Coordinates of C-alpha atoms in Angstrom, one line a residue:
X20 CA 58.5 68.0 64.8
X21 CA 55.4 68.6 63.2
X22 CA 52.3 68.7 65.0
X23 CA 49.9 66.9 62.8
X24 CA 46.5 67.5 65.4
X25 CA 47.3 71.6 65.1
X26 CA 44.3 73.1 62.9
X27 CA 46.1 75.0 59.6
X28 CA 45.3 77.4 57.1
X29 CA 46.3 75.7 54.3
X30 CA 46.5 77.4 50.8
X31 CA 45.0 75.7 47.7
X32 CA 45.1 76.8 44.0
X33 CA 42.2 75.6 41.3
X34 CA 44.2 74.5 38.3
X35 CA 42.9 74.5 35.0
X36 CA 44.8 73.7 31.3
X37 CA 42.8 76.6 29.6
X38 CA 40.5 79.8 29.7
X39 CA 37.0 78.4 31.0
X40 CA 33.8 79.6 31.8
X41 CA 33.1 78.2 35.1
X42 CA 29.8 79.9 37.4
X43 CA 31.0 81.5 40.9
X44 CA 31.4 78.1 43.2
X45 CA 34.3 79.5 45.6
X46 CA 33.9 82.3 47.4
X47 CA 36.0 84.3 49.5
X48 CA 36.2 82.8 52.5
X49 CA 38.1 79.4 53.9
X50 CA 36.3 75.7 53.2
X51 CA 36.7 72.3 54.6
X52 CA 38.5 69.3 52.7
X53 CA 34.9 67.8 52.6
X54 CA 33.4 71.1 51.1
X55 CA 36.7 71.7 48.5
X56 CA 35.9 67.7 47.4
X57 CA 32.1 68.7 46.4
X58 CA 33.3 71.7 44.9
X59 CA 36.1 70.2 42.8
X60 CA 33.2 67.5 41.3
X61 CA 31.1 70.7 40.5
X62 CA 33.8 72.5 38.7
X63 CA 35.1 69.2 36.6
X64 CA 31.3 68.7 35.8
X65 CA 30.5 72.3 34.7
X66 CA 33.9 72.8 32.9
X67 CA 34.7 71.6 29.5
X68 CA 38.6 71.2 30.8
X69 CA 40.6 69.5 33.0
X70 CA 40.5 71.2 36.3
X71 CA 42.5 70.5 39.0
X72 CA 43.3 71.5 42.3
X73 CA 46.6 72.2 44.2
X74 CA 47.1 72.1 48.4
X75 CA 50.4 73.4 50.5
X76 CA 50.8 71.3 53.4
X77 CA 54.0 71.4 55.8
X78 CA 56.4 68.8 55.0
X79 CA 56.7 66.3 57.5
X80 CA 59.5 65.6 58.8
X81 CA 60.4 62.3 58.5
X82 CA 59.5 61.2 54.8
X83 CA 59.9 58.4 52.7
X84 CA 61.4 59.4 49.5
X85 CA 62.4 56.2 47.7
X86 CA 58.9 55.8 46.6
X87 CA 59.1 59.0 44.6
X88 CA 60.6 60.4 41.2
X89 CA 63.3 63.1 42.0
X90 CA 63.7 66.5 40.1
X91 CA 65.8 69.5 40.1
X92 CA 65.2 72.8 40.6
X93 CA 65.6 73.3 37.0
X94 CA 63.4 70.8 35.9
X95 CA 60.0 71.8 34.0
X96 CA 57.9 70.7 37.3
X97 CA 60.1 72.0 39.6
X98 CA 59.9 75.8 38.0
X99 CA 56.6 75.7 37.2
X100 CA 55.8 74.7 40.4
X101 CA 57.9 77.3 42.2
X102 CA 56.6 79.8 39.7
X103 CA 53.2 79.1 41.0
X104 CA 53.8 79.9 44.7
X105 CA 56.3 82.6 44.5
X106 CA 53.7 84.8 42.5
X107 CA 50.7 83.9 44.9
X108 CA 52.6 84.7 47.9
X109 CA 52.6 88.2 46.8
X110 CA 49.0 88.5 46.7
X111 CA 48.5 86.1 49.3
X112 CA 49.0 86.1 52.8
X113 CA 47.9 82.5 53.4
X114 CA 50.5 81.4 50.7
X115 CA 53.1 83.2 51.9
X116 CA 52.6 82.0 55.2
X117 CA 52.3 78.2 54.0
X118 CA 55.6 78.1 52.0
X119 CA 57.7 80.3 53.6
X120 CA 60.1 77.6 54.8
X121 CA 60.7 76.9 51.0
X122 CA 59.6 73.0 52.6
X123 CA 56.0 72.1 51.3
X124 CA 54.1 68.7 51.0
X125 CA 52.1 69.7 47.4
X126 CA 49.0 67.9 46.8
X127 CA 47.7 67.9 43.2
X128 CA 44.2 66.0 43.2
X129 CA 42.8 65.4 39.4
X130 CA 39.0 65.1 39.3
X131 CA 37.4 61.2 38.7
X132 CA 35.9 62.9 35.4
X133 CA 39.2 63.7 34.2
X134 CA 41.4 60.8 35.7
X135 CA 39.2 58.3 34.0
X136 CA 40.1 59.7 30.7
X137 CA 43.8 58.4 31.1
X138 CA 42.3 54.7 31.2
X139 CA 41.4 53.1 34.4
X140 CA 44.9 51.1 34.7
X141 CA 47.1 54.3 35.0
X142 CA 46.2 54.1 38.9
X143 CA 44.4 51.5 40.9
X144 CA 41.6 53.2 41.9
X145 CA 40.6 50.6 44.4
X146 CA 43.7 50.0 46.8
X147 CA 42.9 47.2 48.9
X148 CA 42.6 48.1 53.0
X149 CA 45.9 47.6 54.4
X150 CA 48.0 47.6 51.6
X151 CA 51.6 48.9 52.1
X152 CA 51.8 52.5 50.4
X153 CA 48.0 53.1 49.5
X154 CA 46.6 56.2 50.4
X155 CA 44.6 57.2 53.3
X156 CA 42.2 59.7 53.4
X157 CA 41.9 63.9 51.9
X158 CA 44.2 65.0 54.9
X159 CA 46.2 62.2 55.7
X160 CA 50.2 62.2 54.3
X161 CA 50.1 58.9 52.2
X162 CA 53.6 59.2 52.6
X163 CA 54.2 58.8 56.1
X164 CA 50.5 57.7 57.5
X165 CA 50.4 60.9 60.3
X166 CA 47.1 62.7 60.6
X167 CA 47.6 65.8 59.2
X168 CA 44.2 67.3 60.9
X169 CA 41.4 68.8 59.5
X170 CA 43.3 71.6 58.1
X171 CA 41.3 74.9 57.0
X172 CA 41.4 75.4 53.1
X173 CA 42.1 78.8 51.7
X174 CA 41.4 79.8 48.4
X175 CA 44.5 81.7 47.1
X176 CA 43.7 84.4 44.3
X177 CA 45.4 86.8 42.3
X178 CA 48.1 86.4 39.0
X179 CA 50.2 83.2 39.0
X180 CA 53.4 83.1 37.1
X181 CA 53.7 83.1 33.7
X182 CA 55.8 80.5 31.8
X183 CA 56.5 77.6 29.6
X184 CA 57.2 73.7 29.7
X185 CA 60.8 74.8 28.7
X186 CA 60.8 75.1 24.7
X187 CA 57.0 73.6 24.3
X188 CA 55.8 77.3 23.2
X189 CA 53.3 80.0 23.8
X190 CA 50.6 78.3 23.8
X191 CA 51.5 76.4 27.3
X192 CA 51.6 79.7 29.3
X193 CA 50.5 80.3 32.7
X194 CA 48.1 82.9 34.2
X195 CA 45.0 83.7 35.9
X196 CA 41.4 83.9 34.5
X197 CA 38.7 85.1 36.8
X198 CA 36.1 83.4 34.9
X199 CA 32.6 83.8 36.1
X200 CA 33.9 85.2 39.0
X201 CA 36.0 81.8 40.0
X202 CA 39.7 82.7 40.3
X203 CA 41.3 80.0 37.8
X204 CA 45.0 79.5 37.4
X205 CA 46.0 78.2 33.8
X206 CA 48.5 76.2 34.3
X207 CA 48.6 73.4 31.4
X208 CA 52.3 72.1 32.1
X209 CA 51.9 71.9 35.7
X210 CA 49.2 69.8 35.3
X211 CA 50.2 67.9 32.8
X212 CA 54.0 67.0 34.0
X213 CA 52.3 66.4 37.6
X214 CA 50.4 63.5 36.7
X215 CA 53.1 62.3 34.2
X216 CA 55.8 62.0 37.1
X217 CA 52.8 60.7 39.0
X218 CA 51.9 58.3 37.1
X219 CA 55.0 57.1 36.1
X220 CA 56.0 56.5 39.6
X221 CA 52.9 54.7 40.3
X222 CA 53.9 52.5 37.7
X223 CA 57.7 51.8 38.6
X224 CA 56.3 51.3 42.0
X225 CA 54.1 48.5 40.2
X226 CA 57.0 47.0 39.0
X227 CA 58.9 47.1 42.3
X228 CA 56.6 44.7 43.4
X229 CA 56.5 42.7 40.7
X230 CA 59.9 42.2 40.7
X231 CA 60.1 41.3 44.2
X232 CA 57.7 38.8 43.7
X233 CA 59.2 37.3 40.8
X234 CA 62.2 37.0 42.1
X235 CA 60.9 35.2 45.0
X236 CA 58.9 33.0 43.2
X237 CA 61.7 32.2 40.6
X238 CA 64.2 31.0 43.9
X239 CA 61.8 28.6 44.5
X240 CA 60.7 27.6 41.0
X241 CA 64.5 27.4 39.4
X242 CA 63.0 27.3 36.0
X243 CA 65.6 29.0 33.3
X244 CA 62.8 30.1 30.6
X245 CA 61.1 31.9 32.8
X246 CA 64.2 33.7 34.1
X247 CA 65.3 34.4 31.0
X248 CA 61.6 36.2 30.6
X249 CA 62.7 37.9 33.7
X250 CA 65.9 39.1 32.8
X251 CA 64.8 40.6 29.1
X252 CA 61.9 42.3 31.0
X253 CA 63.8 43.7 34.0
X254 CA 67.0 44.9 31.4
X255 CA 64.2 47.5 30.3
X256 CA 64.3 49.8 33.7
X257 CA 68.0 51.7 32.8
X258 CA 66.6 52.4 29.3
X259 CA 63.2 53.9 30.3
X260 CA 64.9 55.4 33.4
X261 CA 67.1 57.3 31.4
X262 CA 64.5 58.4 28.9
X263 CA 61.9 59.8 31.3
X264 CA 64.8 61.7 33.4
X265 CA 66.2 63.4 29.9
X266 CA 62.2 63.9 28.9
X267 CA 61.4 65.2 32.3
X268 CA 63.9 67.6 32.2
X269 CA 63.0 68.7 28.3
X270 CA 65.6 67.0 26.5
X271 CA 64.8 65.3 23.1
X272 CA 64.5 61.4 23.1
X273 CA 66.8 59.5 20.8
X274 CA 67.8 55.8 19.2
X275 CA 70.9 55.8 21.3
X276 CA 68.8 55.4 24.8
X277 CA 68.0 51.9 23.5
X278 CA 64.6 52.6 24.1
X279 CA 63.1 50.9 21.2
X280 CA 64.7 47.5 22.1
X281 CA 63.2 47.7 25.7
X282 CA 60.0 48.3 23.7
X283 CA 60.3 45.2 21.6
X284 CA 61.0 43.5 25.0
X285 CA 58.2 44.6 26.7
X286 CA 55.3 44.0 23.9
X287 CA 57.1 40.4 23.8
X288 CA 56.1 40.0 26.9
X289 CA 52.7 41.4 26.9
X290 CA 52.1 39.2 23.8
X291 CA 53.2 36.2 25.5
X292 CA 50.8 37.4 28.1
X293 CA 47.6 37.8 25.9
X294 CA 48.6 33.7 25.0
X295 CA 48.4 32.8 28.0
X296 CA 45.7 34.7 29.1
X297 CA 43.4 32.8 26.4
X298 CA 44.6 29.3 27.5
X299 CA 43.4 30.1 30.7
X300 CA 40.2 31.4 30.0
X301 CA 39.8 28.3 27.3
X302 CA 40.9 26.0 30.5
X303 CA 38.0 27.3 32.8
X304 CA 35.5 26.9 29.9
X305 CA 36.1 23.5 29.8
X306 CA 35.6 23.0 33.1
X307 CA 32.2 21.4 33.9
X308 CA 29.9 24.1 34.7
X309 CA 28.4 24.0 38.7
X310 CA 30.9 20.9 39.4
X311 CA 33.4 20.7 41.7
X312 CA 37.1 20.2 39.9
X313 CA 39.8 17.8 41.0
X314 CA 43.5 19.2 42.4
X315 CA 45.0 17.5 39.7
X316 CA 42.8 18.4 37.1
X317 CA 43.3 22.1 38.0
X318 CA 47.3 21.7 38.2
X319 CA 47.6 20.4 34.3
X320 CA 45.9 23.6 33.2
X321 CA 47.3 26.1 36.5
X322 CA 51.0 24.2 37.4
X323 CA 51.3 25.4 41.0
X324 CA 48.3 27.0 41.4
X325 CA 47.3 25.5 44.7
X326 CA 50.7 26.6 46.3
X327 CA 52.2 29.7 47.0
X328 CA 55.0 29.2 44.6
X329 CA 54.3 27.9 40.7
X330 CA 54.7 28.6 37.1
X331 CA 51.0 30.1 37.2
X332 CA 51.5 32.4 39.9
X333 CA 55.1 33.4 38.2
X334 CA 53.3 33.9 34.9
X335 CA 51.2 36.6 36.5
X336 CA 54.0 38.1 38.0
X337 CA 55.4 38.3 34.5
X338 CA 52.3 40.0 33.1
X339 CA 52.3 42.7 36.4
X340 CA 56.0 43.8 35.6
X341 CA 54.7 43.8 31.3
X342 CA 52.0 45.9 32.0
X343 CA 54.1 48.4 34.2
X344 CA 57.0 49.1 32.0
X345 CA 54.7 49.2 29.5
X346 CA 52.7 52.4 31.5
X347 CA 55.9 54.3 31.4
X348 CA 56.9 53.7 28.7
X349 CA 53.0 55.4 27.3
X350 CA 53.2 58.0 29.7
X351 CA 56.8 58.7 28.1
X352 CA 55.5 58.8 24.4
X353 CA 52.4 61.2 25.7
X354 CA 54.7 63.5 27.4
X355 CA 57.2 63.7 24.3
X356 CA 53.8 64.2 21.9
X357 CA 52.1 66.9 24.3
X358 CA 55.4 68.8 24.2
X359 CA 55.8 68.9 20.9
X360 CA 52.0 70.0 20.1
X361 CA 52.2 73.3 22.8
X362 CA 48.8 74.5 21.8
X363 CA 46.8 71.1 22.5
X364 CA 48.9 70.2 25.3
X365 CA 46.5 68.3 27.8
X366 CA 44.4 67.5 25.1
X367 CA 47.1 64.9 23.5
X368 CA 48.6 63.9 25.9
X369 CA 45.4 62.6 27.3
X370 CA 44.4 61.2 24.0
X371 CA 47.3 59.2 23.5
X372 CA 47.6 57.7 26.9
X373 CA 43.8 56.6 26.4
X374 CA 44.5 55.0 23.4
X375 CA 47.6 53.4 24.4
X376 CA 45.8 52.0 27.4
X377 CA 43.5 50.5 26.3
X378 CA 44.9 47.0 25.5
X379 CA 46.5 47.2 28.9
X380 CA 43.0 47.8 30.2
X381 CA 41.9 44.5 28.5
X382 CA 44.9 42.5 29.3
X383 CA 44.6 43.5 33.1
X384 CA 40.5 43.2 33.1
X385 CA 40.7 39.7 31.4
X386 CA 43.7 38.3 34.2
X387 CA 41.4 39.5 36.8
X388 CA 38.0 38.0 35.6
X389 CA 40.2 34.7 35.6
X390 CA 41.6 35.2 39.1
X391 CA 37.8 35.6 40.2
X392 CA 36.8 32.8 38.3
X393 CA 39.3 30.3 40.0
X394 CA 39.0 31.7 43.7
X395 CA 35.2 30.4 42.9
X396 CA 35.8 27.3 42.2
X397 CA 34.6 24.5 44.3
X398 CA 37.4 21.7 44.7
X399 CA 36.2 17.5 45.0
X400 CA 37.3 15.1 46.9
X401 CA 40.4 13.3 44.8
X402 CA 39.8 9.9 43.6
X403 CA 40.5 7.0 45.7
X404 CA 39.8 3.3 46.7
X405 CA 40.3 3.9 49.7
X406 CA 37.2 4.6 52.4
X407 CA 39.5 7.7 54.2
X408 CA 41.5 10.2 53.1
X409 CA 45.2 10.3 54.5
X410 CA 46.5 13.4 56.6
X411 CA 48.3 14.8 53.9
X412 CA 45.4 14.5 51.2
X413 CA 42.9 16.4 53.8
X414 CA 46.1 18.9 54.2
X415 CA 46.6 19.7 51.0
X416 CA 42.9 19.8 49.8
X417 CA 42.4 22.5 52.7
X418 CA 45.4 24.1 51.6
X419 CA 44.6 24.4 48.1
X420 CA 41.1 25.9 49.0
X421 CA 42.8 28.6 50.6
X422 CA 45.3 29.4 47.7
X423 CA 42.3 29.4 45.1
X424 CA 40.5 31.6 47.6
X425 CA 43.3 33.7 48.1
X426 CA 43.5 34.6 44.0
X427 CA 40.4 37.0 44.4
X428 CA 41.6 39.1 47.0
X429 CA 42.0 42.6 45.9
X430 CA 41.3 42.0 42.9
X431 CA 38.9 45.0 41.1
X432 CA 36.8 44.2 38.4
X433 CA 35.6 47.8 37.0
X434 CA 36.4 49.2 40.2
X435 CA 35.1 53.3 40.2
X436 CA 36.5 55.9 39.3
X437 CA 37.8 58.1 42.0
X438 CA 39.6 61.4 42.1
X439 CA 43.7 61.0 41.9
X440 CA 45.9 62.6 44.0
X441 CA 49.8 63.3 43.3
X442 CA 52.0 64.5 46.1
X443 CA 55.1 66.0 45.4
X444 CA 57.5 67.2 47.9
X445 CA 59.3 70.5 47.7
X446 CA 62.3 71.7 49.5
X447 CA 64.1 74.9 50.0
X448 CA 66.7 74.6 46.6
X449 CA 63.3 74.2 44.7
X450 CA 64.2 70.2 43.7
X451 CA 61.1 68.0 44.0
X452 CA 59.9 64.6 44.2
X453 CA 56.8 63.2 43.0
X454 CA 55.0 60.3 44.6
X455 CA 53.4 57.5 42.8
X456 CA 49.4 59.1 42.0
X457 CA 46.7 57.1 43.8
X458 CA 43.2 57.2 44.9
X459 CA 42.5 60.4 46.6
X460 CA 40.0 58.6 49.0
X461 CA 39.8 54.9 49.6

């Protein structure tokens, strides 16, 4: 059993997708996770590319691996990866300490500056407190919860391995540049497939949820359209499961996947989404401004907003699970465009995610502003002759409050930017697994 409180020396790389020029920031000697977080903002501001950084941690023993995306050895990731650390533990002694066991809890934290460039839906940067799976802190295993201490941070030096994302061509090779005295390690695919697997995971972990809650909702609801909405979206997973296990591992994507009919699903969906999304917001306007709004009034626009179960509440669901196959299936089309470009690697694939995103972005920001706007709203006193209100009007006018209230909890409008950090697990046969990215710090 791990001892979690037990002070480490714990190895960590600075990734970068390209030769920079980069001032002295490092140092020699061993940091603090506080002192590596100002220094990793310094480098991603000075820099004109993605930097990165990398961290060994033991792997804990008990460890949730469901939530992940597994690899083999002989995946991309996977080789790179043990490329990386085989080469530094011969220069090394901190390395090879660290990974000797073969078992190692990776820790890949992008910088805000470069995250944000992805487009702010690729990870919720704001988790809200208390939320199962979110992450907790620089040195806390987000996949477990243990405190994993205030570990010493070593800056590992020397050559890293050189190498290829399998097939994608010279121009994705790995190495070390000592540039301005700042030991770099070039390493475009490990960057790049990192926050693909992590993001993709982050995203079918979105849709997890999603579907849990539709289905729950849907029990209660019985209504066969939106089932069938269901259905058509959910029949997407084995399509873009498949594809990002034969992408991951360098294969070439084709018709027979049936990829392009879980596309046409899924921007169905979204479209049906965008409609309803402006019949909402074209509800609220009508509203009278500063007024308090009657249950029933609110219902003809919402149905079943003031409960727990409801078509509204469904329809949202609906969106959530749109938008997150959706994610993967961008992150998909930016991997299979960044390999087949091996000189601009980072660059494209972070261009096309960016664009891709950006009417999921919108979509997401306009369902929120309306979630916001209806947890504000005041609710009046329904009409009656009568002088009192019965028990079960004063129950359900208290009961509605609280589900109009509910709607704007955890709910981010333009939430900042924060680094992202990807953890991937490593065992001794070299396989991986890559947890959904999230908010290094929250």
């Amino acid at each position: 059993m791990i001892d979690y409180r037990k002070p480490a020396n714990v190895p960590v790389w600075t990734l970068t997708t390209r030769d920079v020029q980069v001032p002295k920031v490092f140092g020699g000697g061993p940091m603090t996770a506080e002192r590596l977080d100002e220094l990793r903002g310094v480098l991603a501001a000075l820099a004109d590319q993605p930097i990165a950084t990398l961290e060994a941690h033991p792997l804990p023993e008990k460890l949730d691996r469901s939530k992940g995306i597994a690899l083999g050895a002989a995946s991309p990731l996977a080789e790179h990866l043990s490329q990386l650390i085989t080469e530094s533990a011969k220069t090394s002694a901190t390395a090879a300490t660290a990974t000797a066991s073969g078992e190692t809890l990776c820790r890949v934290v992008v910088p805000a500056k470069v995250a944000a460039e992805f487009g702010q839906g690729l990870v919720t940067w704001m988790e809200p407190k208390g939320s199962a799976g979110g992450f907790f802190g620089d040195l806390v295993y987000s996949t477990t919860g243990k405190v994993a201490a205030k570990a010493t941070l070593v800056p590992v030096s020397g050559a890293a391995a050189a190498g290829t994302v399998g097939g994608a061509g010279a121009g994705a090779t790995a190495g070390a540049a000592a540039a301005g005295g700042t030991v770099l390690t070039v390493a475009a695919p490990l960057v790049l497939l990192a926050v693909a697997v992590g993001v993709s995971a982050h995203a079918d972990r979105k849709r997890q949820q999603a579907i849990e809650h539709i289905t729950d909702l849907l029990e209660q609801l019985q209504a066969d359209k939106l089932d069938d909405e269901h259905s058509a979206l959910n029949g997407c997973r084995p399509a873009i499961d498949k594809a990002t296990a034969i992408l991951l591992d360098q294969g070439r994507l084709g018709v027979s996947l049936g990829l392009d009919s879980a596309v046409h699903a899924i921007d169905t969906a979204l479209s049906k989404a965008d409609i309803r999304l402006a019949r909402w917001r074209s509800a609220l306007d009508k509203l009278p401004a500063g007024e308090p709004v009657e249950i029933g009034t609110l219902t003809e626009a919402f149905p079943g907003v003031d409960e727990q179960g409801g078509t509204f509440r469904t329809h949202l669901e609906l969106a959530s699970l749109a938008i997150a196959l959706k994610r993967r299936v961008n992150v998909l089309q930016a991997v299979e465009r960044a390999q087949s470009e091996p000189d601009n690697l980072f660059e494209s694939f972070a261009r096309a995610l960016k664009d891709d995103e950006r009417r999921l972005d919108e979509l997401e920001s306009g369902i929120a502003g309306v979630l916001m706007r209806l947890s504000t709203l005041e609710l009046a006193r329904p009409s009656s002759k009568r002088p009192v209100f019965t028990t079960g009007e004063v129950d359900r006018l208290l009961r509605s409050a609280y589900q109009l209230r509910s709607l704007g909890e955890g709910v981010a409008l333009n939430g900042r930017p924060t680094d992202v950090a990807i953890e991937i697990a490593r065992d001794r046969d070299g396989s991986v697994v890559v947890f959904p990215a999230l908010p290094a710090e929250v």
